[in-house]
Short mmCIF file of C-alpha atoms in Angstrom, two decimals:
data_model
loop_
_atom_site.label_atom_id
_atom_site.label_comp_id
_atom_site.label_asym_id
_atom_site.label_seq_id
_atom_site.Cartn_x
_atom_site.Cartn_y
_atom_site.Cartn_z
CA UNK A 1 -35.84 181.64 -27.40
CA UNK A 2 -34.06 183.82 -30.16
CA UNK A 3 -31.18 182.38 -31.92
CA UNK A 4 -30.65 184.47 -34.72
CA UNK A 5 -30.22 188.33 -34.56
CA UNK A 6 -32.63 190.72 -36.66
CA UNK A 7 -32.77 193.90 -37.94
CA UNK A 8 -36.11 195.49 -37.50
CA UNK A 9 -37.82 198.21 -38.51
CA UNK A 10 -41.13 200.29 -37.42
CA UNK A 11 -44.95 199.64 -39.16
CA UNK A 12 -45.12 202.53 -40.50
CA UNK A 13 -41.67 201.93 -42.33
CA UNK A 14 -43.31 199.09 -43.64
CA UNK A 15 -46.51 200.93 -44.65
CA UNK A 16 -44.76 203.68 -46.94
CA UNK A 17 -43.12 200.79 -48.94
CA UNK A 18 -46.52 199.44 -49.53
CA UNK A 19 -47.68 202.91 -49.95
CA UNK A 20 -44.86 203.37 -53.11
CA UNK A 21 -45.69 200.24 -54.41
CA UNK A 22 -49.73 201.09 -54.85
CA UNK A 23 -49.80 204.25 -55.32
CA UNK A 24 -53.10 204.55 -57.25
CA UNK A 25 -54.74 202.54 -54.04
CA UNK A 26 -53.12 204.75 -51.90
CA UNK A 27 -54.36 207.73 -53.65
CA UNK A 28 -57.66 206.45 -53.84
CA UNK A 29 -57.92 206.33 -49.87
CA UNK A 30 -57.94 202.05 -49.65
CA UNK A 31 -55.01 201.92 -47.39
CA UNK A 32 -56.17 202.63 -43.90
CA UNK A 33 -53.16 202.35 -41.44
CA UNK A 34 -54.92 201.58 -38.62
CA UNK A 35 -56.37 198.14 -40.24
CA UNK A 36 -53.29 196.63 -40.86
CA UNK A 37 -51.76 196.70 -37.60
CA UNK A 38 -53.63 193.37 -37.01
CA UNK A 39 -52.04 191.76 -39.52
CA UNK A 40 -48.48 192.52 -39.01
CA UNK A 41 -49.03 191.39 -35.96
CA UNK A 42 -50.68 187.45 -37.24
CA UNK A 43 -47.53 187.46 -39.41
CA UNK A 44 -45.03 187.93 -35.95
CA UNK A 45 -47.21 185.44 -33.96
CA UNK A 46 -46.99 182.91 -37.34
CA UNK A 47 -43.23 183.49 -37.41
CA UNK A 48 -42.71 182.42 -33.19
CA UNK A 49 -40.64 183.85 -30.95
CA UNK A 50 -37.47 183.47 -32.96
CA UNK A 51 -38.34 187.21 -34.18
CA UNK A 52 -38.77 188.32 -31.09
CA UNK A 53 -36.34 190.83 -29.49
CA UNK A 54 -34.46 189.18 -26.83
CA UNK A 55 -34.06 191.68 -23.86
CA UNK A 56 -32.66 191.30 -20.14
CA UNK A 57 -33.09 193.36 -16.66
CA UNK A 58 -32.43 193.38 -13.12
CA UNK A 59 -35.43 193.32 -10.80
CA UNK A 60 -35.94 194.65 -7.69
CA UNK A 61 -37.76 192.32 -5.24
CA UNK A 62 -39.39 194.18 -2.07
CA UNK A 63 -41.63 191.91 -0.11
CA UNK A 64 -41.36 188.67 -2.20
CA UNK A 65 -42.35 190.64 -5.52
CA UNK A 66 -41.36 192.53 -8.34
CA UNK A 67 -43.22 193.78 -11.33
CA UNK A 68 -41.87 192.32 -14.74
CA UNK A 69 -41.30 194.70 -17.59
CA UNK A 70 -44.13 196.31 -19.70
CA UNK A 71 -42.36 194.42 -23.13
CA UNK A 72 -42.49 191.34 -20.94
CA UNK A 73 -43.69 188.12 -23.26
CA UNK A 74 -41.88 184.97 -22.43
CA UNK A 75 -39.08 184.56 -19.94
CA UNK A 76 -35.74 182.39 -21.33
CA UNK A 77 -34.07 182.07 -18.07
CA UNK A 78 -33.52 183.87 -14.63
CA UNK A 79 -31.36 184.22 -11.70
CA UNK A 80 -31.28 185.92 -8.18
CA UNK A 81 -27.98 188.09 -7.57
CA UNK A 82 -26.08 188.61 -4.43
CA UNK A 83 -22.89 190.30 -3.38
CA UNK A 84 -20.35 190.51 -0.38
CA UNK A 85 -17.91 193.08 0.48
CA UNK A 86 -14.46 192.95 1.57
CA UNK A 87 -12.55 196.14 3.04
CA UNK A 88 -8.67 195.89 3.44
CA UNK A 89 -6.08 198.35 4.57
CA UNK A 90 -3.47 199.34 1.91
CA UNK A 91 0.25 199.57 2.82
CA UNK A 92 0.75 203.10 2.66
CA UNK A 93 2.72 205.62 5.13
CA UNK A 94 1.87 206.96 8.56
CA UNK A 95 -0.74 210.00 8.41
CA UNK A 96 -1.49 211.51 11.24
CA UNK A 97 -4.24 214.42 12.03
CA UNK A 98 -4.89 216.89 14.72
CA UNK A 99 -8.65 217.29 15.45
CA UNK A 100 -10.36 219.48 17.57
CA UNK A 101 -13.13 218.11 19.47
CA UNK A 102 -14.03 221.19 20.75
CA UNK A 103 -15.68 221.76 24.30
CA UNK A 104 -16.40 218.62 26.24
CA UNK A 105 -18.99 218.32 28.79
CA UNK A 106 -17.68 217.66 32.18
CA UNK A 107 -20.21 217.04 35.44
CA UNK A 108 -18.08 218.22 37.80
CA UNK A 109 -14.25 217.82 39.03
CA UNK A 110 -12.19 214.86 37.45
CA UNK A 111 -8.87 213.61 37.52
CA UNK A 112 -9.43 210.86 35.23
CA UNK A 113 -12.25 211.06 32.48
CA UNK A 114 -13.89 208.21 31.21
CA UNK A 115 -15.98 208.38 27.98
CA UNK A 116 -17.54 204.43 28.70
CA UNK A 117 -19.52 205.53 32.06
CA UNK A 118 -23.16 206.67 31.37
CA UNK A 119 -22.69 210.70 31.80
CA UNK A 120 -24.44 212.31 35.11
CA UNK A 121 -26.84 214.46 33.63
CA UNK A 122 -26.73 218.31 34.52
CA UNK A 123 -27.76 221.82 33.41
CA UNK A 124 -24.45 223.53 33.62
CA UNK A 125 -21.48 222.93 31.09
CA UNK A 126 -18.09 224.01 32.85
CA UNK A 127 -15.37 223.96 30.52
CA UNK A 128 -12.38 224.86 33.41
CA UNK A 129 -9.37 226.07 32.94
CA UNK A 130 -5.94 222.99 32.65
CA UNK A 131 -4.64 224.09 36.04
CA UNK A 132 -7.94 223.18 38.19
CA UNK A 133 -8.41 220.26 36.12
CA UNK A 134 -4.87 218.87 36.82
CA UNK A 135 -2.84 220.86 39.34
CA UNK A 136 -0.15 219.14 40.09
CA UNK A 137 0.84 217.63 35.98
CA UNK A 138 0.11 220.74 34.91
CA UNK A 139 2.62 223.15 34.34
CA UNK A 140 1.54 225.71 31.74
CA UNK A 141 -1.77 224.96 29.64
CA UNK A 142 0.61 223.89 26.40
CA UNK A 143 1.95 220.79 28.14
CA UNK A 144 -1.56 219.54 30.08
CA UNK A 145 -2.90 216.60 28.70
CA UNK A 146 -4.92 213.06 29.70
CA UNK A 147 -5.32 209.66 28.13
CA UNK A 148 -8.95 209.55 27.20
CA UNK A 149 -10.16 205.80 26.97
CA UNK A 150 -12.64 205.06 23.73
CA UNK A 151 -15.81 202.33 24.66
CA UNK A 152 -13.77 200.09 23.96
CA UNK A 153 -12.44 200.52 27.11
CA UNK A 154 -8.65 200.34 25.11
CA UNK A 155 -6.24 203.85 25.55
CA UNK A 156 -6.21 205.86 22.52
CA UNK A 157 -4.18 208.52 21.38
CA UNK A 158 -3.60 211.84 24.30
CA UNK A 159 -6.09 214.15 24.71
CA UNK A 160 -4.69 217.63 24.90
CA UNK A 161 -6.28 220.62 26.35
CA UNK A 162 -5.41 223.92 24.64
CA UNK A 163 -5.85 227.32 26.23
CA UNK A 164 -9.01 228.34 24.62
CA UNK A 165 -10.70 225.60 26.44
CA UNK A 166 -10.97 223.11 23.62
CA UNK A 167 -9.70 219.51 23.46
CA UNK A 168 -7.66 218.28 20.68
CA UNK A 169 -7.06 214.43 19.99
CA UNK A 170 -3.93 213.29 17.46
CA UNK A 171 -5.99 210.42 14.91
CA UNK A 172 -4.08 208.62 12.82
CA UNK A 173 -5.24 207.76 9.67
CA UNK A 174 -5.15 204.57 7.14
CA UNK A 175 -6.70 203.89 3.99
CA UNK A 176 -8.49 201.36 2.45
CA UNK A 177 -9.71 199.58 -0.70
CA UNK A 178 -13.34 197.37 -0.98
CA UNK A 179 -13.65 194.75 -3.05
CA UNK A 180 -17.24 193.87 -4.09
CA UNK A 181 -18.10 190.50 -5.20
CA UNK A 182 -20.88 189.43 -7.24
CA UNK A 183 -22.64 186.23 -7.53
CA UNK A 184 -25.55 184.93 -9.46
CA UNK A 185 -27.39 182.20 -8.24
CA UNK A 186 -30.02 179.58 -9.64
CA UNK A 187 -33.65 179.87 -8.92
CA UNK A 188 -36.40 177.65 -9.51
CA UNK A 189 -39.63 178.46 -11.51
CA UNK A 190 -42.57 176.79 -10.88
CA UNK A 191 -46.50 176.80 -12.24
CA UNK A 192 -45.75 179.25 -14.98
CA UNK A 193 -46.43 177.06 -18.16
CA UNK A 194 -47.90 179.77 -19.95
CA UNK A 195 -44.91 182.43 -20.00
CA UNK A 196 -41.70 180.93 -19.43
CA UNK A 197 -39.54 178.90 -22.24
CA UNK A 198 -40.36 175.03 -22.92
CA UNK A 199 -36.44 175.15 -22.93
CA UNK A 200 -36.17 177.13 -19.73
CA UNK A 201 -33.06 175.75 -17.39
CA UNK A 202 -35.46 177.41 -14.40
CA UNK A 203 -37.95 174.65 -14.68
CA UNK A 204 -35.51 171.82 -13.89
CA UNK A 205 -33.40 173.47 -11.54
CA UNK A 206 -33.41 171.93 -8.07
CA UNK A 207 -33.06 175.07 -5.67
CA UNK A 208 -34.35 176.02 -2.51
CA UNK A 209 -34.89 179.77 -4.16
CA UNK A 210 -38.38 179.55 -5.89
CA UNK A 211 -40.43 181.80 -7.89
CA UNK A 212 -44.07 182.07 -9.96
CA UNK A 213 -45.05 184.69 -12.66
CA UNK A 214 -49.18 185.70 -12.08
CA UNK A 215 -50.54 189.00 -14.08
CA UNK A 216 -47.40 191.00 -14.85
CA UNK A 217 -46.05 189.92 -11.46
CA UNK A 218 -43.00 187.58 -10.41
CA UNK A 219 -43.13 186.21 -6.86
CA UNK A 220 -40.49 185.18 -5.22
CA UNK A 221 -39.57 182.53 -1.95
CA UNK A 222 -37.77 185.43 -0.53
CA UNK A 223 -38.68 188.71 0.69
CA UNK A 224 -35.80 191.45 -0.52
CA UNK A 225 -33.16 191.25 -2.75
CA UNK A 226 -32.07 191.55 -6.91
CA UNK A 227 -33.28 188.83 -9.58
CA UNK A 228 -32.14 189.00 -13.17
CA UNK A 229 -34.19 187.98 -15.80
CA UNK A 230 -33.78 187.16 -19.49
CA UNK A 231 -37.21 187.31 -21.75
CA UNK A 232 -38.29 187.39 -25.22
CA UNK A 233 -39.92 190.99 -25.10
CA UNK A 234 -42.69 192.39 -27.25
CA UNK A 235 -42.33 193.54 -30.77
CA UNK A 236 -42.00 197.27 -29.56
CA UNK A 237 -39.74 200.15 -29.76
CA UNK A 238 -39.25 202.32 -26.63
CA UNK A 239 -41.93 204.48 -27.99
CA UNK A 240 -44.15 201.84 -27.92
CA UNK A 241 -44.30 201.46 -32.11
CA UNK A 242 -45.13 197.99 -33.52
CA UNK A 243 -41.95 196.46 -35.49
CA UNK A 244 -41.26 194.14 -37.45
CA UNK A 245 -38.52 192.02 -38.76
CA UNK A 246 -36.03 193.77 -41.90
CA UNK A 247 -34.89 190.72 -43.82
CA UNK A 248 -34.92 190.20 -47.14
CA UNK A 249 -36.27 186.78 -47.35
CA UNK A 250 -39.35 187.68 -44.57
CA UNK A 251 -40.38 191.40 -45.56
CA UNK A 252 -42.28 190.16 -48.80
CA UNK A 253 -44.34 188.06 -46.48
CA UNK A 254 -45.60 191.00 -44.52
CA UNK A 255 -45.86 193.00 -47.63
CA UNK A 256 -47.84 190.28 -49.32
CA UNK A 257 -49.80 189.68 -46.27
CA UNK A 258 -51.25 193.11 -45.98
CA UNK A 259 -51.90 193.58 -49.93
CA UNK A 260 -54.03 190.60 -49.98
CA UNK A 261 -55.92 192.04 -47.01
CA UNK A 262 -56.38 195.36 -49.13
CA UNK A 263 -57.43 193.00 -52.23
CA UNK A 264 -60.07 191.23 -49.28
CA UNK A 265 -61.51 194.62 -48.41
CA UNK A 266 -61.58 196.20 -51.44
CA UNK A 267 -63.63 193.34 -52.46
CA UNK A 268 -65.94 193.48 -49.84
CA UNK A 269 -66.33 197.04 -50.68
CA UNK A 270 -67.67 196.63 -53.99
CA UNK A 271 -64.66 197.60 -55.59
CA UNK A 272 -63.35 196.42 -59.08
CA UNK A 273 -60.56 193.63 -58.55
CA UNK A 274 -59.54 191.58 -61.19
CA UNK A 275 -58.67 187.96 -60.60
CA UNK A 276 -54.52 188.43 -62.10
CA UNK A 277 -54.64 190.11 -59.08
CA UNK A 278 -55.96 188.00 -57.02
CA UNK A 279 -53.92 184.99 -58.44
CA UNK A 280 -50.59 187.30 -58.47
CA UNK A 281 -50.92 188.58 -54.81
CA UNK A 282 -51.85 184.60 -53.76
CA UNK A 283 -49.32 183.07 -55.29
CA UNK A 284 -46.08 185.88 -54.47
CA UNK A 285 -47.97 185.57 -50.76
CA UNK A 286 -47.37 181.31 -50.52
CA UNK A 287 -44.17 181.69 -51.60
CA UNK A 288 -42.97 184.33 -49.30
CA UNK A 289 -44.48 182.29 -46.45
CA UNK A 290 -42.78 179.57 -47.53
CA UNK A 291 -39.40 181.24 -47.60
CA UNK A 292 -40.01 183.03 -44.58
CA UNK A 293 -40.96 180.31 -42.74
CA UNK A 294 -37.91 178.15 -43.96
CA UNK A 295 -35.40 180.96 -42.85
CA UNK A 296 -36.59 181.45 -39.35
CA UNK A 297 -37.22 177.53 -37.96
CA UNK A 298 -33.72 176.48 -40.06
CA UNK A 299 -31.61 175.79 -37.02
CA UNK A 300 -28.48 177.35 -36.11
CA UNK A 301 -24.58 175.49 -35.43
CA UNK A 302 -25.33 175.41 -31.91
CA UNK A 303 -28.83 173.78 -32.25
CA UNK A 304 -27.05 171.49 -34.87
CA UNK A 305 -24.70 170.43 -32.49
CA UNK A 306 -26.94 169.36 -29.78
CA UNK A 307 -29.03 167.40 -32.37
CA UNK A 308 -25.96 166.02 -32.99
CA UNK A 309 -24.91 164.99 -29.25
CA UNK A 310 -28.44 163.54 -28.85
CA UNK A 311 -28.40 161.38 -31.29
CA UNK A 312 -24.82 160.29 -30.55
CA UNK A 313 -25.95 159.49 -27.37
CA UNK A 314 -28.67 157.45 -28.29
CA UNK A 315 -26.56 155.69 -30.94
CA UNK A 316 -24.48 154.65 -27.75
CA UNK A 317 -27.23 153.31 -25.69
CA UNK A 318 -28.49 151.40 -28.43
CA UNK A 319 -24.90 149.49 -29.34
CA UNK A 320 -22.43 150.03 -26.66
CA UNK A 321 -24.19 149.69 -23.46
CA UNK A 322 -25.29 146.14 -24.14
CA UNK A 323 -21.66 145.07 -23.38
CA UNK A 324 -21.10 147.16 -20.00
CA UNK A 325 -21.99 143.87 -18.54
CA UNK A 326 -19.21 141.92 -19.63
#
């Protein structure tokens, strides 16, 4: 897992510096790109994942599987994500709305219409005029109306027939807010040695949520749903360009790494190398190593301070717990 943030830059921003800095080998046509793209890549494996670029995601799990990210190379930690809603009325004033329901189907004569009883089914749609539908409470078609009852069988608001033969229904209206809550829960990993973090909290976890990882796959215990991960990804740019670290105290290792391997296969060529070269290039490259090496494992406050509480705890078993039993 990363603790220390880098700068990085691209190979082939690490090429032209090499390419200014032998510019007669350069000239002479020594300095293939395309061979050195193995080696930058030996010097990021030699360095561990510290370098690596420390990336996160949310997966989408559709029958108990999601594919993991292209950049995928170790995970540090993941958890499956859920989320409730809750919809409440806010306090507001009354509002109140006329709609028009338009025509409504009717089988035959009624007095009192009911919206819960399976319709009769018919060919003919009679829309009739307020005064055969309700003779005697009807004095003009302004004033006609009926209560309409909804399915759940509870009265609702009048239903008013208008002259043009369309019912209209007064709605009132209330508003509402949703509150979404989000939760993230732990999740078990299991039988994935090979790409998950020795100091991954998923291994220990005791969960009934479980998951694998198997050929650029995650599988999950459950069938749907949303799992966040977080993973060490691949030394890659979004254009799929190798980088590599920009710090002062590890870009003369890569430098030094690659001009040795021109040295190696200008040599193997049958080119003329002298040995100050040889000496000078093997020398600067052990002590950029050495440096580079020393930067990236020298551990940070917080992995100080867990040293520290580790060994305070063990200084406690060893002369303090003898005496609980007094």
């Amino acid at each position: 897992m990363s603790h220390t943030f880098f700068k990085y830059r691209t190979y082939d921003q690490l090429l032209a510096e090499l390419q200014s800095d032998l510019k007669r080998i350069y000239l002479n046509d020594f300095m293939n790109p395309q061979e050195f793209i193995k080696v930058a890549k030996k010097c990021n494996a030699e360095l561990g994942l510290r370098i690596f670029q420390t990336k996160q995601c949310v997966l989408d799990i559709e029958k108990g599987k999601a594919k993991l990210p292209n950049n995928f190379n170790v995970l540090n930690f993941a958890l499956s994500l859920s989320s409730h809603c809750i919809i409440e009325p806010i306090i507001s004033g009354t509002h109140v709305e006329s709609i028009n329901l338009g025509p409504i189907y009717n089988p035959g004569v009624w007095t009192d219409p009911n919206v819960c009883a399976t319709p009769t089914v018919t060919t003919e749609v009679v829309n009739p005029p307020c005064n055969v539908l309700h003779p005697l409470a009807c004095g003009d078609c302004g004033a006609c109306g009926v209560k309409f009852e909804s399915c759940s069988c509870k009265a609702v608001s009048p239903v008013t027939l208008n002259c043009d033969g369309n019912y209209n229904v007064l709605v009132q209206k209330f508003q509402f807010y949703t509150k979404t809550w989000k939760e993230m829960h732990p999740i078990r990993i299991i039988n994935s040695a090979d790409v998950v973090d020795p100091d991954c909290p998923n291994r220990t976890y005791q969960s009934p949520n479980t998951a694998y990882l198997s050929n650029n796959f995650i599988y999950t215990s459950f069938k749907t749903g949303k799992l966040y991960i977080n993973y060490q990804g691949m030394m890659e740019d979004d254009d799929g360009n190798l980088l590599v670290p920009d710090h002062d105290l590890l870009n003369d290792f890569y430098e030094y790494s690659i001009k040795a391997r021109i040295l190696e296969n200008m040599i193997m060529n049958g080119e003329d190398v002298t040995q100050l070269q040889l000496q000078l290039t093997d020398a600067n490259l052990r002590k950029a190593k050495n440096n580079a090496y020393s930067y990236v494992n020298t551990p940070n406050f917080g992995e100080l301070r867990r040293i520290w509480e580790i060994n305070r705890k063990a200084q406690y078993h060893n002369y303090f717990n003898m005496f609980k039993s007094y």
